[in-house]
Structure formats: structure tokens, C-alpha cells
């Protein structure tokens, strides 16, 4: 499948990038809290049933890695660099 050129207004792209950076910051903040000793539990009706801290931390690490790859792609396009395969 070949590439399709589509015009997306730069303002929309900037909003996406802003959102990606905000998601990365939130994920980093959650990891920091976990590293400080906070825990996250799955539960029902306010009663914790199991510790979900490791799973949630792994999910946040994945978010950070994926956002970093997308931002690298974005920067490569804007800076005119050869970025190769990233995402």
C-alpha cells in the first residue's frame, strides 16, 4: 500500500503533539508516585482485591516508549531528518 498525501492543518498536528506530551508527563508522574511507594489496587465496591501496581507501571512505561517514538517521528519530519522505521 502506497502512502497517501493528506493535508492536515498544522494547528491540529500541534494539538496532537501537545496531547502526546501531556500523556507522557502523566505517565511519568504515575511512575514517580509508584517509585515513591504508592500502590494501585484493583477492587470492587471500594474493597481492594489485588495489587495492580506492577501492571499499571508497565502500562505507563509502554505509553512513554510509544509517545517517545511518535515524537521522534514528528521531530524527524519537522527537522527534515531521516528517521527510518520507528513505530
N, CA and C atoms as an extended XYZ file, in Angstrom:
261
Properties=species:S:1:pos:R:3:atomname:S:1:resname:S:1:resid:I:1 pbc="F F F"
N         0.845       -1.169        0.000 N   UNK     1
C         0.000        0.000        0.000 CA  UNK     1
C         0.893        1.236        0.000 C   UNK     1
N         0.650        2.115       -0.934 N   UNK     2
C         1.450        3.325       -1.034 CA  UNK     2
C         0.996        4.382       -0.040 C   UNK     2
N         1.844        5.377        0.119 N   UNK     3
C         1.497        6.469        1.029 CA  UNK     3
C         0.480        7.390        0.366 C   UNK     3
N        -0.421        7.908        1.172 N   UNK     4
C        -1.430        8.843        0.697 CA  UNK     4
C        -1.106       10.200        1.312 C   UNK     4
N        -0.966       11.213        0.460 N   UNK     5
C        -0.722       12.557        0.964 CA  UNK     5
C        -2.042       13.179        1.371 C   UNK     5
N        -2.108       13.602        2.630 N   UNK     6
C        -3.302       14.272        3.136 CA  UNK     6
C        -2.862       15.547        3.811 C   UNK     6
N        -3.614       16.574        3.603 N   UNK     7
C        -3.315       17.837        4.244 CA  UNK     7
C        -4.039       17.913        5.581 C   UNK     7
N        -3.257       17.999        6.637 N   UNK     8
C        -3.805       18.171        7.979 CA  UNK     8
C        -3.291       19.508        8.473 C   UNK     8
N        -4.188       20.371        8.901 N   UNK     9
C        -3.736       21.684        9.368 CA  UNK     9
C        -2.717       21.561       10.498 C   UNK     9
N        -1.720       22.430       10.455 N   UNK    10
C        -0.649       22.352       11.450 CA  UNK    10
C        -1.172       22.544       12.868 C   UNK    10
N        -2.245       23.314       13.029 N   UNK    11
C        -2.820       23.503       14.365 CA  UNK    11
C        -3.318       22.199       14.969 C   UNK    11
N        -3.895       21.347       14.129 N   UNK    12
C        -4.362       20.044       14.610 CA  UNK    12
C        -3.182       19.169       14.994 C   UNK    12
N        -2.148       19.182       14.183 N   UNK    13
C        -0.945       18.403       14.490 CA  UNK    13
C        -0.355       18.869       15.817 C   UNK    13
N        -0.300       20.174       16.025 N   UNK    14
C         0.250       20.706       17.280 CA  UNK    14
C        -0.599       20.282       18.473 C   UNK    14
N        -1.914       20.215       18.297 N   UNK    15
C        -2.783       19.744       19.377 CA  UNK    15
C        -2.497       18.282       19.697 C   UNK    15
N        -2.288       17.468       18.674 N   UNK    16
C        -1.967       16.062       18.893 CA  UNK    16
C        -0.650       15.927       19.653 C   UNK    16
N         0.330       16.693       19.217 N   UNK    17
C         1.648       16.617       19.859 CA  UNK    17
C         1.553       17.091       21.308 C   UNK    17
N         0.792       18.161       21.546 N   UNK    18
C         0.589       18.641       22.914 CA  UNK    18
C        -0.054       17.544       23.768 C   UNK    18
N        -1.057       16.877       23.211 N   UNK    19
C        -1.731       15.794       23.927 CA  UNK    19
C        -0.757       14.647       24.215 C   UNK    19
N         0.063       14.288       23.233 N   UNK    20
C         1.040       13.224       23.443 CA  UNK    20
C         2.010       13.574       24.560 C   UNK    20
N         2.505       14.796       24.552 N   UNK    21
C         3.439       15.211       25.598 CA  UNK    21
C         2.768       15.217       26.970 C   UNK    21
N         1.501       15.623       27.023 N   UNK    22
C         0.777       15.621       28.285 CA  UNK    22
C         0.563       14.194       28.780 C   UNK    22
N         0.245       13.268       27.876 N   UNK    23
C         0.085       11.868       28.265 CA  UNK    23
C         1.399       11.294       28.788 C   UNK    23
N         2.495       11.653       28.139 N   UNK    24
C         3.804       11.187       28.594 CA  UNK    24
C         4.109       11.727       29.985 C   UNK    24
N         3.799       12.994       30.221 N   UNK    25
C         4.043       13.596       31.538 CA  UNK    25
C         3.194       12.925       32.614 C   UNK    25
N         1.939       12.646       32.295 N   UNK    26
C         1.076       11.956       33.268 CA  UNK    26
C         1.597       10.562       33.587 C   UNK    26
N         2.043        9.851       32.560 N   UNK    27
C         2.589        8.511       32.777 CA  UNK    27
C         3.855        8.584       33.630 C   UNK    27
N         4.719        9.560       33.341 N   UNK    28
C         5.949        9.719       34.130 CA  UNK    28
C         5.621       10.071       35.574 C   UNK    28
N         4.612       10.913       35.788 N   UNK    29
C         4.201       11.254       37.150 CA  UNK    29
C         3.681       10.031       37.896 C   UNK    29
N         2.898        9.196       37.223 N   UNK    30
C         2.371        7.987       37.856 CA  UNK    30
C         3.507        7.033       38.221 C   UNK    30
N         4.487        6.892       37.331 N   UNK    31
C         5.641        6.039       37.638 CA  UNK    31
C         6.405        6.596       38.826 C   UNK    31
N         6.568        7.911       38.878 N   UNK    32
C         7.270        8.534       40.001 CA  UNK    32
C         6.550        8.225       41.308 C   UNK    32
N         5.210        8.343       41.318 N   UNK    33
C         4.446        8.033       42.521 CA  UNK    33
C         4.632        6.582       42.946 C   UNK    33
N         4.594        5.672       41.974 N   UNK    34
C         4.798        4.257       42.275 CA  UNK    34
C         6.190        4.053       42.854 C   UNK    34
N         7.189        4.709       42.272 N   UNK    35
C         8.556        4.585       42.783 CA  UNK    35
C         8.698        5.155       44.193 C   UNK    35
N         7.806        6.073       44.573 N   UNK    36
C         7.836        6.653       45.914 CA  UNK    36
C         7.091        5.789       46.929 C   UNK    36
N         6.511        4.688       46.466 N   UNK    37
C         5.857        3.762       47.388 CA  UNK    37
C         4.344        3.691       47.284 C   UNK    37
N         3.740        4.506       46.447 N   UNK    38
C         2.293        4.433       46.282 CA  UNK    38
C         1.930        3.154       45.542 C   UNK    38
N         0.768        2.604       45.856 N   UNK    39
C         0.331        1.372       45.207 CA  UNK    39
C        -1.040        1.596       44.573 C   UNK    39
N        -1.373        0.736       43.631 N   UNK    40
C        -2.646        0.788       42.925 CA  UNK    40
C        -3.276       -0.592       43.055 C   UNK    40
N        -4.543       -0.601       43.418 N   UNK    41
C        -5.222       -1.878       43.610 CA  UNK    41
C        -6.481       -1.955       42.766 C   UNK    41
N        -6.700       -3.145       42.199 N   UNK    42
C        -7.990       -3.431       41.591 CA  UNK    42
C        -8.940       -3.753       42.738 C   UNK    42
N       -10.192       -3.473       42.543 N   UNK    43
C       -11.132       -3.760       43.616 CA  UNK    43
C       -12.562       -3.712       43.153 C   UNK    43
N       -13.444       -3.910       44.115 N   UNK    44
C       -14.878       -3.889       43.837 CA  UNK    44
C       -15.577       -3.264       45.031 C   UNK    44
N       -16.430       -2.306       44.742 N   UNK    45
C       -17.178       -1.612       45.792 CA  UNK    45
C       -16.257       -1.001       46.848 C   UNK    45
N       -15.147       -0.467       46.414 N   UNK    46
C       -14.221        0.191       47.334 CA  UNK    46
C       -13.328       -0.747       48.117 C   UNK    46
N       -13.414       -2.033       47.857 N   UNK    47
C       -12.596       -3.008       48.575 CA  UNK    47
C       -11.509       -3.514       47.629 C   UNK    47
N       -10.223       -3.267       47.970 N   UNK    48
C        -9.158       -3.739       47.090 CA  UNK    48
C        -9.106       -5.263       47.051 C   UNK    48
N        -8.968       -5.798       45.834 N   UNK    49
C        -8.907       -7.250       45.692 CA  UNK    49
C        -7.516       -7.757       45.335 C   UNK    49
N        -6.764       -6.954       44.578 N   UNK    50
C        -5.402       -7.379       44.253 CA  UNK    50
C        -4.552       -6.160       43.891 C   UNK    50
N        -3.274       -6.302       44.119 N   UNK    51
C        -2.330       -5.224       43.820 CA  UNK    51
C        -2.095       -5.185       42.310 C   UNK    51
N        -2.367       -4.031       41.707 N   UNK    52
C        -2.209       -3.875       40.264 CA  UNK    52
C        -1.046       -2.940       39.933 C   UNK    52
N        -0.206       -2.652       40.914 N   UNK    53
C         0.845       -1.662       40.739 CA  UNK    53
C         1.801       -2.025       39.605 C   UNK    53
N         2.275       -3.266       39.574 N   UNK    54
C         3.242       -3.675       38.547 CA  UNK    54
C         2.631       -3.581       37.151 C   UNK    54
N         1.388       -3.993       37.021 N   UNK    55
C         0.714       -3.925       35.715 CA  UNK    55
C         0.542       -2.488       35.262 C   UNK    55
N         0.097       -1.634       36.152 N   UNK    56
C        -0.117       -0.228       35.798 CA  UNK    56
C         1.197        0.449       35.469 C   UNK    56
N         2.260        0.138       36.235 N   UNK    57
C         3.578        0.723       35.958 CA  UNK    57
C         4.045        0.313       34.564 C   UNK    57
N         3.867       -0.956       34.220 N   UNK    58
C         4.268       -1.442       32.894 CA  UNK    58
C         3.472       -0.741       31.791 C   UNK    58
N         2.180       -0.514       32.026 N   UNK    59
C         1.368        0.191       31.041 CA  UNK    59
C         1.861        1.620       30.840 C   UNK    59
N         2.221        2.291       31.928 N   UNK    60
C         2.726        3.660       31.822 CA  UNK    60
C         4.092        3.699       31.124 C   UNK    60
N         4.932        2.704       31.376 N   UNK    61
C         6.218        2.638       30.672 CA  UNK    61
C         6.001        2.462       29.177 C   UNK    61
N         5.005        1.656       28.798 N   UNK    62
C         4.670        1.461       27.391 CA  UNK    62
C         4.198        2.765       26.766 C   UNK    62
N         3.361        3.509       27.481 N   UNK    63
C         2.890        4.807       26.982 CA  UNK    63
C         4.078        5.718       26.712 C   UNK    63
N         5.003        5.784       27.642 N   UNK    64
C         6.165        6.656       27.476 CA  UNK    64
C         6.993        6.242       26.261 C   UNK    64
N         7.232        4.957       26.093 N   UNK    65
C         8.014        4.475       24.947 CA  UNK    65
C         7.313        4.781       23.621 C   UNK    65
N         6.007        4.548       23.569 N   UNK    66
C         5.268        4.801       22.327 CA  UNK    66
C         5.206        6.289       22.007 C   UNK    66
N         4.999        7.119       23.009 N   UNK    67
C         4.963        8.565       22.783 CA  UNK    67
C         6.334        9.060       22.342 C   UNK    67
N         7.387        8.553       22.967 N   UNK    68
C         8.734        8.956       22.550 CA  UNK    68
C         8.975        8.616       21.083 C   UNK    68
N         8.522        7.436       20.652 N   UNK    69
C         8.696        7.041       19.250 CA  UNK    69
C         7.899        7.959       18.322 C   UNK    69
N         6.675        8.295       18.704 N   UNK    70
C         5.864        9.192       17.873 CA  UNK    70
C         6.458       10.596       17.822 C   UNK    70
N         6.961       11.085       18.942 N   UNK    71
C         7.571       12.416       18.952 CA  UNK    71
C         8.874       12.431       18.162 C   UNK    71
N         9.591       11.315       18.174 N   UNK    72
C        10.801       11.223       17.354 CA  UNK    72
C        10.426       11.293       15.869 C   UNK    72
N         9.358       10.614       15.508 N   UNK    73
C         8.863       10.668       14.143 CA  UNK    73
C         8.456       12.096       13.774 C   UNK    73
N         7.712       12.741       14.655 N   UNK    74
C         7.269       14.120       14.438 CA  UNK    74
C         8.458       15.061       14.279 C   UNK    74
N         9.432       14.952       15.181 N   UNK    75
C        10.616       15.813       15.100 CA  UNK    75
C        11.408       15.538       13.831 C   UNK    75
N        11.492       14.267       13.443 N   UNK    76
C        12.216       13.920       12.231 CA  UNK    76
C        11.585       14.530       10.994 C   UNK    76
N        10.276       14.521       10.958 N   UNK    77
C         9.568       15.122        9.821 CA  UNK    77
C         9.770       16.630        9.818 C   UNK    77
N         9.622       17.251       10.965 N   UNK    78
C         9.735       18.718       11.040 CA  UNK    78
C        11.164       19.205       10.849 C   UNK    78
N        12.131       18.404       11.249 N   UNK    79
C        13.519       18.812       11.118 CA  UNK    79
C        14.157       18.276        9.842 C   UNK    79
N        13.383       17.520        9.053 N   UNK    80
C        13.867       17.005        7.782 CA  UNK    80
C        14.950       15.951        7.919 C   UNK    80
N        14.868       15.172        8.992 N   UNK    81
C        15.871       14.131        9.219 CA  UNK    81
C        15.332       12.789        8.750 C   UNK    81
N        16.272       11.908        8.375 N   UNK    82
C        15.877       10.534        8.025 CA  UNK    82
C        15.645        9.797        9.322 C   UNK    82
N        14.418        9.318        9.518 N   UNK    83
C        14.062        8.712       10.781 CA  UNK    83
C        13.944        7.189       10.717 C   UNK    83
N        13.854        6.641        9.528 N   UNK    84
C        13.752        5.189        9.386 CA  UNK    84
C        12.471        4.661       10.016 C   UNK    84
N        12.475        3.373       10.350 N   UNK    85
C        11.321        2.739       10.990 CA  UNK    85
C        11.353        3.037       12.469 C   UNK    85
N        10.241        3.596       13.005 N   UNK    86
C        10.202        3.875       14.437 CA  UNK    86
C         9.013        3.243       15.116 C   UNK    86
N         7.820        3.441       14.611 N   UNK    87
C         6.635        2.986       15.352 CA  UNK    87
C         6.235        1.621       14.924 C   UNK    87
